[in-house]
Amino acid sequence: MELEESFKILGIDENASIEELNITFRKLAKKYHPDFNHDREEWANKKMTQINLAYEVALNYFTSPSRKSASKDFKDRIWIFNKYFNRAKNYILQGMLIYYQYGLENPHLRNEGVRRIRFNDSIRYVEKGIKSLKDIYSTITDKAQKESCKILLEFSTAFFRNMNSSTYFRPSGNAYEDEAYWHFHNGIVLLDEAIKEIFFGDLIINIPNRGNYISKLSRSYEEFVLVVSEYPKSSWVVDTILQIYLVELLTKLIKVFKEMNY
C-alpha cells in the first residue's frame, strides 16, 4: 500500500503526530472491527484489514529516522528564528522605549543634558535591531518567517527615519500651512499614544485614554490623510506620507505579533 493511500484510509496527512495516528486508528477500529459489526462480519474484516495495513504503513513513515531528523531540523529552525527574531525585536523595542520615556518624540528636547545621551542610546538600539533583522532576513527561507521579519524590518526602518526627523513647527502666518501642521500634529500625538500603549502599556504611565489604541490609530490615519488630500501643496505633506506608511506598517505588525503570541 502506498503512503498516500494509507493517509486517505486513515483520514490524516503527513503533518499528523504519532499520537493523532493512534487516536485515529482506535476510532476506526471501534467503528469497523468485526466485534462491533456482527451483522456484516465479512465486510468488517475487509475494512479492518485495510485499516491495519494503512496503520502499519503510516506508522513506519512517522517513526522513520529520516522523518524524525526532518522534524527535529524543522523545530530547530523555528527555535533559531524565534531566538534571533526576538533579540532583534527587543533591541528595537528597547530603543523605542527610551525614546518615549524621555519624551524624545519632541525634537526640541533631544539636546537637553541627559536626554541627548538617551537619544543616542535609543538610536543605537534601533539601529542594532534593524541590522540584526537584515541579517536574519537574508538567511531564512521559510515564507511566513520571512514575511514576519520583513514587516518588522520595514516598520522599524520607518520608525528610525521618524526618530531622526527634526522638523520644528514655527507659525508662518500662512493659514494654509498652519492648518496643515495642526492636522499633522494631531495625527502624530495619536500615533505616539497608540504606539506607547501597544508596546509599553505597563512601562509608560502618562498614556491618555488607555485601551483605545485601535481608535487612536484610525484617527491618526484620518488626520494624516486629511493633510495629504486637503493640503497637497503644504510643506508637511512629505512628513505626513511617512506617518501614513508607519500607521499601515504598525497595523500589519500588530497582526504579526498576535499570530506569533508576542
PDB file of C-alpha atoms in Angstrom:
ATOM      1  CA  MET A   1       0.000   0.000   0.000  1.00  0.00           C
ATOM      2  CA  GLU A   2       1.260   3.464  -0.904  1.00  0.00           C
ATOM      3  CA  LEU A   3       1.681   6.069   1.820  1.00  0.00           C
ATOM      4  CA  GLU A   4      -0.796   8.438   0.184  1.00  0.00           C
ATOM      5  CA  GLU A   5      -3.447   5.708   0.137  1.00  0.00           C
ATOM      6  CA  SER A   6      -2.836   4.904   3.800  1.00  0.00           C
ATOM      7  CA  PHE A   7      -3.334   8.572   4.709  1.00  0.00           C
ATOM      8  CA  LYS A   8      -6.579   8.613   2.748  1.00  0.00           C
ATOM      9  CA  ILE A   9      -7.901   5.498   4.508  1.00  0.00           C
ATOM     10  CA  LEU A  10      -6.957   6.842   7.931  1.00  0.00           C
ATOM     11  CA  GLY A  11      -8.092  10.396   7.224  1.00  0.00           C
ATOM     12  CA  ILE A  12      -4.802  12.028   8.236  1.00  0.00           C
ATOM     13  CA  ASP A  13      -1.915  13.758   6.485  1.00  0.00           C
ATOM     14  CA  GLU A  14       1.862  13.873   6.759  1.00  0.00           C
ATOM     15  CA  ASN A  15       1.724  16.586   9.419  1.00  0.00           C
ATOM     16  CA  ALA A  16      -0.102  14.370  11.914  1.00  0.00           C
ATOM     17  CA  SER A  17       1.649  13.231  15.084  1.00  0.00           C
ATOM     18  CA  ILE A  18       2.009   9.601  16.179  1.00  0.00           C
ATOM     19  CA  GLU A  19      -0.493  10.323  18.936  1.00  0.00           C
ATOM     20  CA  GLU A  20      -3.013  11.550  16.355  1.00  0.00           C
ATOM     21  CA  LEU A  21      -2.319   8.464  14.250  1.00  0.00           C
ATOM     22  CA  ASN A  22      -3.039   6.172  17.201  1.00  0.00           C
ATOM     23  CA  ILE A  23      -6.202   8.030  18.187  1.00  0.00           C
ATOM     24  CA  THR A  24      -7.475   7.841  14.612  1.00  0.00           C
ATOM     25  CA  PHE A  25      -6.675   4.137  14.392  1.00  0.00           C
ATOM     26  CA  ARG A  26      -8.545   3.381  17.623  1.00  0.00           C
ATOM     27  CA  LYS A  27     -11.603   5.311  16.441  1.00  0.00           C
ATOM     28  CA  LEU A  28     -11.652   3.450  13.131  1.00  0.00           C
ATOM     29  CA  ALA A  29     -11.129   0.099  14.843  1.00  0.00           C
ATOM     30  CA  LYS A  30     -14.036   0.759  17.162  1.00  0.00           C
ATOM     31  CA  LYS A  31     -16.204   1.621  14.185  1.00  0.00           C
ATOM     32  CA  TYR A  32     -15.202  -1.155  11.764  1.00  0.00           C
ATOM     33  CA  HIS A  33     -13.943  -4.067  13.879  1.00  0.00           C
ATOM     34  CA  PRO A  34     -15.953  -7.292  13.307  1.00  0.00           C
ATOM     35  CA  ASP A  35     -16.736  -7.462  17.033  1.00  0.00           C
ATOM     36  CA  PHE A  36     -18.856  -4.356  16.561  1.00  0.00           C
ATOM     37  CA  ASN A  37     -20.357  -5.422  13.236  1.00  0.00           C
ATOM     38  CA  HIS A  38     -21.873  -8.867  13.777  1.00  0.00           C
ATOM     39  CA  ASP A  39     -24.420  -8.373  11.013  1.00  0.00           C
ATOM     40  CA  ARG A  40     -21.711  -7.784   8.358  1.00  0.00           C
ATOM     41  CA  GLU A  41     -18.566  -9.502   9.573  1.00  0.00           C
ATOM     42  CA  GLU A  42     -17.107 -10.196   6.127  1.00  0.00           C
ATOM     43  CA  TRP A  43     -17.300  -6.523   5.181  1.00  0.00           C
ATOM     44  CA  ALA A  44     -15.874  -5.512   8.561  1.00  0.00           C
ATOM     45  CA  ASN A  45     -12.962  -7.943   8.181  1.00  0.00           C
ATOM     46  CA  LYS A  46     -12.050  -6.408   4.826  1.00  0.00           C
ATOM     47  CA  LYS A  47     -12.271  -2.898   6.270  1.00  0.00           C
ATOM     48  CA  MET A  48     -10.096  -3.779   9.253  1.00  0.00           C
ATOM     49  CA  THR A  49      -7.527  -5.461   7.013  1.00  0.00           C
ATOM     50  CA  GLN A  50      -7.291  -2.223   5.048  1.00  0.00           C
ATOM     51  CA  ILE A  51      -7.118  -0.114   8.193  1.00  0.00           C
ATOM     52  CA  ASN A  52      -4.454  -2.315   9.792  1.00  0.00           C
ATOM     53  CA  LEU A  53      -2.320  -2.178   6.668  1.00  0.00           C
ATOM     54  CA  ALA A  54      -2.776   1.583   6.372  1.00  0.00           C
ATOM     55  CA  TYR A  55      -1.829   1.982  10.035  1.00  0.00           C
ATOM     56  CA  GLU A  56       1.318  -0.100   9.562  1.00  0.00           C
ATOM     57  CA  VAL A  57       2.410   1.908   6.506  1.00  0.00           C
ATOM     58  CA  ALA A  58       1.716   5.226   8.236  1.00  0.00           C
ATOM     59  CA  LEU A  59       3.420   4.146  11.457  1.00  0.00           C
ATOM     60  CA  ASN A  60       6.547   3.158   9.537  1.00  0.00           C
ATOM     61  CA  TYR A  61       6.554   6.599   7.952  1.00  0.00           C
ATOM     62  CA  PHE A  62       6.042   8.518  11.196  1.00  0.00           C
ATOM     63  CA  THR A  63       8.701   6.547  13.071  1.00  0.00           C
ATOM     64  CA  SER A  64      11.306   6.508  10.313  1.00  0.00           C
ATOM     65  CA  PRO A  65      14.685   8.049  11.275  1.00  0.00           C
ATOM     66  CA  SER A  66      14.620  10.369   8.255  1.00  0.00           C
ATOM     67  CA  ARG A  67      11.287  11.874   9.310  1.00  0.00           C
ATOM     68  CA  LYS A  68      12.436  12.270  12.906  1.00  0.00           C
ATOM     69  CA  SER A  69      15.511  14.052  11.643  1.00  0.00           C
ATOM     70  CA  ALA A  70      13.435  16.301   9.374  1.00  0.00           C
ATOM     71  CA  SER A  71      11.036  17.070  12.211  1.00  0.00           C
ATOM     72  CA  LYS A  72      13.895  17.908  14.559  1.00  0.00           C
ATOM     73  CA  ASP A  73      15.502  20.075  11.900  1.00  0.00           C
ATOM     74  CA  PHE A  74      12.209  21.921  11.381  1.00  0.00           C
ATOM     75  CA  LYS A  75      11.793  22.530  15.128  1.00  0.00           C
ATOM     76  CA  ASP A  76      15.410  23.644  15.395  1.00  0.00           C
ATOM     77  CA  ARG A  77      14.929  26.134  12.580  1.00  0.00           C
ATOM     78  CA  ILE A  78      11.834  27.571  14.283  1.00  0.00           C
ATOM     79  CA  TRP A  79      13.698  27.845  17.585  1.00  0.00           C
ATOM     80  CA  ILE A  80      16.671  29.556  15.949  1.00  0.00           C
ATOM     81  CA  PHE A  81      14.437  32.008  14.073  1.00  0.00           C
ATOM     82  CA  ASN A  82      12.471  32.880  17.212  1.00  0.00           C
ATOM     83  CA  LYS A  83      15.679  33.348  19.187  1.00  0.00           C
ATOM     84  CA  TYR A  84      17.249  35.812  16.757  1.00  0.00           C
ATOM     85  CA  PHE A  85      13.964  37.464  15.781  1.00  0.00           C
ATOM     86  CA  ASN A  86      13.229  38.098  19.463  1.00  0.00           C
ATOM     87  CA  ARG A  87      16.690  39.504  20.001  1.00  0.00           C
ATOM     88  CA  ALA A  88      16.283  41.946  17.116  1.00  0.00           C
ATOM     89  CA  LYS A  89      12.766  42.845  18.250  1.00  0.00           C
ATOM     90  CA  ASN A  90      13.980  43.519  21.785  1.00  0.00           C
ATOM     91  CA  TYR A  91      16.737  45.839  20.554  1.00  0.00           C
ATOM     92  CA  ILE A  92      14.167  47.833  18.613  1.00  0.00           C
ATOM     93  CA  LEU A  93      11.660  47.976  21.453  1.00  0.00           C
ATOM     94  CA  GLN A  94      14.374  48.986  23.912  1.00  0.00           C
ATOM     95  CA  GLY A  95      15.318  51.886  21.666  1.00  0.00           C
ATOM     96  CA  MET A  96      11.691  52.893  21.244  1.00  0.00           C
ATOM     97  CA  LEU A  97      11.071  52.679  24.989  1.00  0.00           C
ATOM     98  CA  ILE A  98      13.972  55.023  25.764  1.00  0.00           C
ATOM     99  CA  TYR A  99      12.734  57.333  23.022  1.00  0.00           C
ATOM    100  CA  TYR A 100       9.295  57.641  24.594  1.00  0.00           C
ATOM    101  CA  GLN A 101      10.297  57.503  28.260  1.00  0.00           C
ATOM    102  CA  TYR A 102      12.441  60.601  27.799  1.00  0.00           C
ATOM    103  CA  GLY A 103       9.937  62.441  25.624  1.00  0.00           C
ATOM    104  CA  LEU A 104      12.288  62.344  22.653  1.00  0.00           C
ATOM    105  CA  GLU A 105       9.416  62.399  20.191  1.00  0.00           C
ATOM    106  CA  ASN A 106       9.681  66.143  20.877  1.00  0.00           C
ATOM    107  CA  PRO A 107      12.693  67.230  18.766  1.00  0.00           C
ATOM    108  CA  HIS A 108      13.400  70.302  20.899  1.00  0.00           C
ATOM    109  CA  LEU A 109      14.188  68.064  23.925  1.00  0.00           C
ATOM    110  CA  ARG A 110      16.831  65.935  22.228  1.00  0.00           C
ATOM    111  CA  ASN A 111      19.764  68.200  23.021  1.00  0.00           C
ATOM    112  CA  GLU A 112      18.944  68.772  26.685  1.00  0.00           C
ATOM    113  CA  GLY A 113      21.542  67.245  29.021  1.00  0.00           C
ATOM    114  CA  VAL A 114      20.906  63.573  29.723  1.00  0.00           C
ATOM    115  CA  ARG A 115      18.249  63.456  27.022  1.00  0.00           C
ATOM    116  CA  ARG A 116      20.951  63.909  24.398  1.00  0.00           C
ATOM    117  CA  ILE A 117      22.707  60.800  25.714  1.00  0.00           C
ATOM    118  CA  ARG A 118      19.483  58.816  25.886  1.00  0.00           C
ATOM    119  CA  PHE A 119      18.529  59.889  22.379  1.00  0.00           C
ATOM    120  CA  ASN A 120      21.815  58.500  21.090  1.00  0.00           C
ATOM    121  CA  ASP A 121      21.148  55.298  23.053  1.00  0.00           C
ATOM    122  CA  SER A 122      17.698  54.944  21.523  1.00  0.00           C
ATOM    123  CA  ILE A 123      19.102  55.436  18.028  1.00  0.00           C
ATOM    124  CA  ARG A 124      21.835  52.879  18.687  1.00  0.00           C
ATOM    125  CA  TYR A 125      19.405  50.209  19.899  1.00  0.00           C
ATOM    126  CA  VAL A 126      17.037  50.605  16.965  1.00  0.00           C
ATOM    127  CA  GLU A 127      19.937  50.596  14.507  1.00  0.00           C
ATOM    128  CA  LYS A 128      21.243  47.400  16.074  1.00  0.00           C
ATOM    129  CA  GLY A 129      17.824  45.776  15.784  1.00  0.00           C
ATOM    130  CA  ILE A 130      17.493  46.787  12.141  1.00  0.00           C
ATOM    131  CA  LYS A 131      20.915  45.353  11.326  1.00  0.00           C
ATOM    132  CA  SER A 132      20.007  42.086  13.068  1.00  0.00           C
ATOM    133  CA  LEU A 133      16.736  41.863  11.147  1.00  0.00           C
ATOM    134  CA  LYS A 134      18.534  42.402   7.851  1.00  0.00           C
ATOM    135  CA  ASP A 135      20.913  39.568   8.709  1.00  0.00           C
ATOM    136  CA  ILE A 136      18.011  37.270   9.620  1.00  0.00           C
ATOM    137  CA  TYR A 137      16.025  38.197   6.521  1.00  0.00           C
ATOM    138  CA  SER A 138      18.937  37.396   4.229  1.00  0.00           C
ATOM    139  CA  THR A 139      19.364  33.881   5.635  1.00  0.00           C
ATOM    140  CA  ILE A 140      15.854  32.492   6.232  1.00  0.00           C
ATOM    141  CA  THR A 141      13.871  30.710   3.536  1.00  0.00           C
ATOM    142  CA  ASP A 142      10.576  29.986   5.295  1.00  0.00           C
ATOM    143  CA  LYS A 143       7.914  32.169   3.676  1.00  0.00           C
ATOM    144  CA  ALA A 144       5.975  33.004   6.862  1.00  0.00           C
ATOM    145  CA  GLN A 145       9.134  33.784   8.829  1.00  0.00           C
ATOM    146  CA  LYS A 146      10.429  35.943   6.005  1.00  0.00           C
ATOM    147  CA  GLU A 147       7.177  37.907   5.865  1.00  0.00           C
ATOM    148  CA  SER A 148       7.164  38.484   9.649  1.00  0.00           C
ATOM    149  CA  CYS A 149      10.765  39.621   9.503  1.00  0.00           C
ATOM    150  CA  LYS A 150      10.056  41.904   6.555  1.00  0.00           C
ATOM    151  CA  ILE A 151       7.153  43.662   8.277  1.00  0.00           C
ATOM    152  CA  LEU A 152       9.120  44.323  11.470  1.00  0.00           C
ATOM    153  CA  LEU A 153      12.110  45.459   9.411  1.00  0.00           C
ATOM    154  CA  GLU A 154      10.009  47.878   7.368  1.00  0.00           C
ATOM    155  CA  PHE A 155       8.273  49.228  10.470  1.00  0.00           C
ATOM    156  CA  SER A 156      11.493  49.716  12.437  1.00  0.00           C
ATOM    157  CA  THR A 157      13.200  51.351   9.445  1.00  0.00           C
ATOM    158  CA  ALA A 158      10.299  53.785   9.038  1.00  0.00           C
ATOM    159  CA  PHE A 159      10.267  54.455  12.780  1.00  0.00           C
ATOM    160  CA  PHE A 160      14.017  55.063  12.683  1.00  0.00           C
ATOM    161  CA  ARG A 161      13.525  57.672   9.968  1.00  0.00           C
ATOM    162  CA  ASN A 162      10.839  59.207  12.135  1.00  0.00           C
ATOM    163  CA  MET A 163      13.177  59.320  15.134  1.00  0.00           C
ATOM    164  CA  ASN A 164      15.720  61.248  13.115  1.00  0.00           C
ATOM    165  CA  SER A 165      13.204  63.792  11.894  1.00  0.00           C
ATOM    166  CA  SER A 166      13.830  67.172  13.474  1.00  0.00           C
ATOM    167  CA  THR A 167      11.069  69.194  11.892  1.00  0.00           C
ATOM    168  CA  TYR A 168      10.024  72.054  14.140  1.00  0.00           C
ATOM    169  CA  PHE A 169       6.793  73.960  13.917  1.00  0.00           C
ATOM    170  CA  ARG A 170       7.176  77.665  13.569  1.00  0.00           C
ATOM    171  CA  PRO A 171       3.989  79.663  12.979  1.00  0.00           C
ATOM    172  CA  SER A 172       4.261  81.001   9.475  1.00  0.00           C
ATOM    173  CA  GLY A 173       1.328  83.349   9.440  1.00  0.00           C
ATOM    174  CA  ASN A 174       0.123  81.312   6.486  1.00  0.00           C
ATOM    175  CA  ALA A 175      -3.245  79.831   7.436  1.00  0.00           C
ATOM    176  CA  TYR A 176      -2.933  77.052   4.852  1.00  0.00           C
ATOM    177  CA  GLU A 177       0.427  75.857   6.229  1.00  0.00           C
ATOM    178  CA  ASP A 178      -0.580  76.246   9.857  1.00  0.00           C
ATOM    179  CA  GLU A 179      -3.830  74.318   9.418  1.00  0.00           C
ATOM    180  CA  ALA A 180      -1.950  71.520   7.669  1.00  0.00           C
ATOM    181  CA  TYR A 181       0.502  71.408  10.555  1.00  0.00           C
ATOM    182  CA  TRP A 182      -2.178  71.092  13.220  1.00  0.00           C
ATOM    183  CA  HIS A 183      -3.761  68.128  11.465  1.00  0.00           C
ATOM    184  CA  PHE A 184      -0.294  66.615  11.127  1.00  0.00           C
ATOM    185  CA  HIS A 185       0.414  67.316  14.797  1.00  0.00           C
ATOM    186  CA  ASN A 186      -2.875  65.767  15.949  1.00  0.00           C
ATOM    187  CA  GLY A 187      -2.093  62.654  13.940  1.00  0.00           C
ATOM    188  CA  ILE A 188       1.398  62.420  15.442  1.00  0.00           C
ATOM    189  CA  VAL A 189       0.094  62.710  19.004  1.00  0.00           C
ATOM    190  CA  LEU A 190      -2.492  59.984  18.427  1.00  0.00           C
ATOM    191  CA  LEU A 191       0.029  57.708  16.722  1.00  0.00           C
ATOM    192  CA  ASP A 192       2.587  58.109  19.504  1.00  0.00           C
ATOM    193  CA  GLU A 193      -0.059  57.373  22.132  1.00  0.00           C
ATOM    194  CA  ALA A 194      -1.105  54.242  20.249  1.00  0.00           C
ATOM    195  CA  ILE A 195       2.493  53.009  19.926  1.00  0.00           C
ATOM    196  CA  LYS A 196       3.152  53.598  23.621  1.00  0.00           C
ATOM    197  CA  GLU A 197       0.088  51.616  24.596  1.00  0.00           C
ATOM    198  CA  ILE A 198       0.671  48.767  22.147  1.00  0.00           C
ATOM    199  CA  PHE A 199       4.279  48.121  23.117  1.00  0.00           C
ATOM    200  CA  PHE A 200       4.807  49.734  26.513  1.00  0.00           C
ATOM    201  CA  GLY A 201       1.440  49.901  28.220  1.00  0.00           C
ATOM    202  CA  ASP A 202       2.852  48.709  31.560  1.00  0.00           C
ATOM    203  CA  LEU A 203       6.043  50.762  31.398  1.00  0.00           C
ATOM    204  CA  ILE A 204       4.868  54.234  30.419  1.00  0.00           C
ATOM    205  CA  ILE A 205       2.460  55.876  32.830  1.00  0.00           C
ATOM    206  CA  ASN A 206       1.310  59.021  31.056  1.00  0.00           C
ATOM    207  CA  ILE A 207      -0.773  57.492  28.263  1.00  0.00           C
ATOM    208  CA  PRO A 208      -4.160  59.222  27.892  1.00  0.00           C
ATOM    209  CA  ASN A 209      -7.288  57.181  27.126  1.00  0.00           C
ATOM    210  CA  ARG A 210      -5.785  53.750  27.647  1.00  0.00           C
ATOM    211  CA  GLY A 211      -7.452  50.790  25.975  1.00  0.00           C
ATOM    212  CA  ASN A 212      -8.289  52.798  22.899  1.00  0.00           C
ATOM    213  CA  TYR A 213      -5.253  52.302  20.678  1.00  0.00           C
ATOM    214  CA  ILE A 214      -7.235  50.961  17.702  1.00  0.00           C
ATOM    215  CA  SER A 215      -9.338  54.113  17.659  1.00  0.00           C
ATOM    216  CA  LYS A 216      -6.205  56.240  18.030  1.00  0.00           C
ATOM    217  CA  LEU A 217      -4.583  54.533  15.061  1.00  0.00           C
ATOM    218  CA  SER A 218      -7.686  55.062  12.972  1.00  0.00           C
ATOM    219  CA  ARG A 219      -7.992  58.724  13.941  1.00  0.00           C
ATOM    220  CA  SER A 220      -4.296  59.389  13.362  1.00  0.00           C
ATOM    221  CA  TYR A 221      -4.602  57.866   9.898  1.00  0.00           C
ATOM    222  CA  GLU A 222      -7.580  60.116   9.160  1.00  0.00           C
ATOM    223  CA  GLU A 223      -5.633  63.207  10.225  1.00  0.00           C
ATOM    224  CA  PHE A 224      -2.683  62.279   8.012  1.00  0.00           C
ATOM    225  CA  VAL A 225      -4.872  61.533   5.013  1.00  0.00           C
ATOM    226  CA  LEU A 226      -6.569  64.888   5.541  1.00  0.00           C
ATOM    227  CA  VAL A 227      -3.219  66.677   5.279  1.00  0.00           C
ATOM    228  CA  VAL A 228      -2.378  64.938   2.009  1.00  0.00           C
ATOM    229  CA  SER A 229      -5.821  65.343   0.462  1.00  0.00           C
ATOM    230  CA  GLU A 230      -6.776  68.831   1.663  1.00  0.00           C
ATOM    231  CA  TYR A 231      -3.347  70.467   1.826  1.00  0.00           C
ATOM    232  CA  PRO A 232      -1.421  68.810  -1.024  1.00  0.00           C
ATOM    233  CA  LYS A 233       0.866  71.811  -1.511  1.00  0.00           C
ATOM    234  CA  SER A 234       1.765  72.067   2.152  1.00  0.00           C
ATOM    235  CA  SER A 235       5.358  71.603   3.267  1.00  0.00           C
ATOM    236  CA  TRP A 236       4.062  68.972   5.718  1.00  0.00           C
ATOM    237  CA  VAL A 237       2.994  66.503   3.044  1.00  0.00           C
ATOM    238  CA  VAL A 238       6.333  64.672   2.798  1.00  0.00           C
ATOM    239  CA  ASP A 239       6.496  64.056   6.560  1.00  0.00           C
ATOM    240  CA  THR A 240       2.830  63.085   6.558  1.00  0.00           C
ATOM    241  CA  ILE A 241       3.308  60.402   3.903  1.00  0.00           C
ATOM    242  CA  LEU A 242       5.911  58.756   6.149  1.00  0.00           C
ATOM    243  CA  GLN A 243       3.396  58.748   9.011  1.00  0.00           C
ATOM    244  CA  ILE A 244       0.729  57.122   6.831  1.00  0.00           C
ATOM    245  CA  TYR A 245       3.235  54.431   5.907  1.00  0.00           C
ATOM    246  CA  LEU A 246       4.091  53.976   9.585  1.00  0.00           C
ATOM    247  CA  VAL A 247       0.445  53.504  10.568  1.00  0.00           C
ATOM    248  CA  GLU A 248      -0.053  50.932   7.807  1.00  0.00           C
ATOM    249  CA  LEU A 249       3.047  49.004   8.868  1.00  0.00           C
ATOM    250  CA  LEU A 250       2.083  49.162  12.531  1.00  0.00           C
ATOM    251  CA  THR A 251      -1.323  47.678  11.714  1.00  0.00           C
ATOM    252  CA  LYS A 252       0.397  44.775   9.946  1.00  0.00           C
ATOM    253  CA  LEU A 253       2.891  44.369  12.773  1.00  0.00           C
ATOM    254  CA  ILE A 254       0.153  44.084  15.393  1.00  0.00           C
ATOM    255  CA  LYS A 255      -1.278  41.177  13.419  1.00  0.00           C
ATOM    256  CA  VAL A 256       2.146  39.513  13.132  1.00  0.00           C
ATOM    257  CA  PHE A 257       2.797  39.802  16.867  1.00  0.00           C
ATOM    258  CA  LYS A 258      -0.627  38.366  17.670  1.00  0.00           C
ATOM    259  CA  GLU A 259      -0.009  35.402  15.366  1.00  0.00           C
ATOM    260  CA  MET A 260       3.377  34.823  16.998  1.00  0.00           C
ATOM    261  CA  ASN A 261       1.906  35.252  20.514  1.00  0.00           C
ATOM    262  CA  TYR A 262       4.137  38.223  21.362  1.00  0.00           C
TER     263      TYR A 262
END
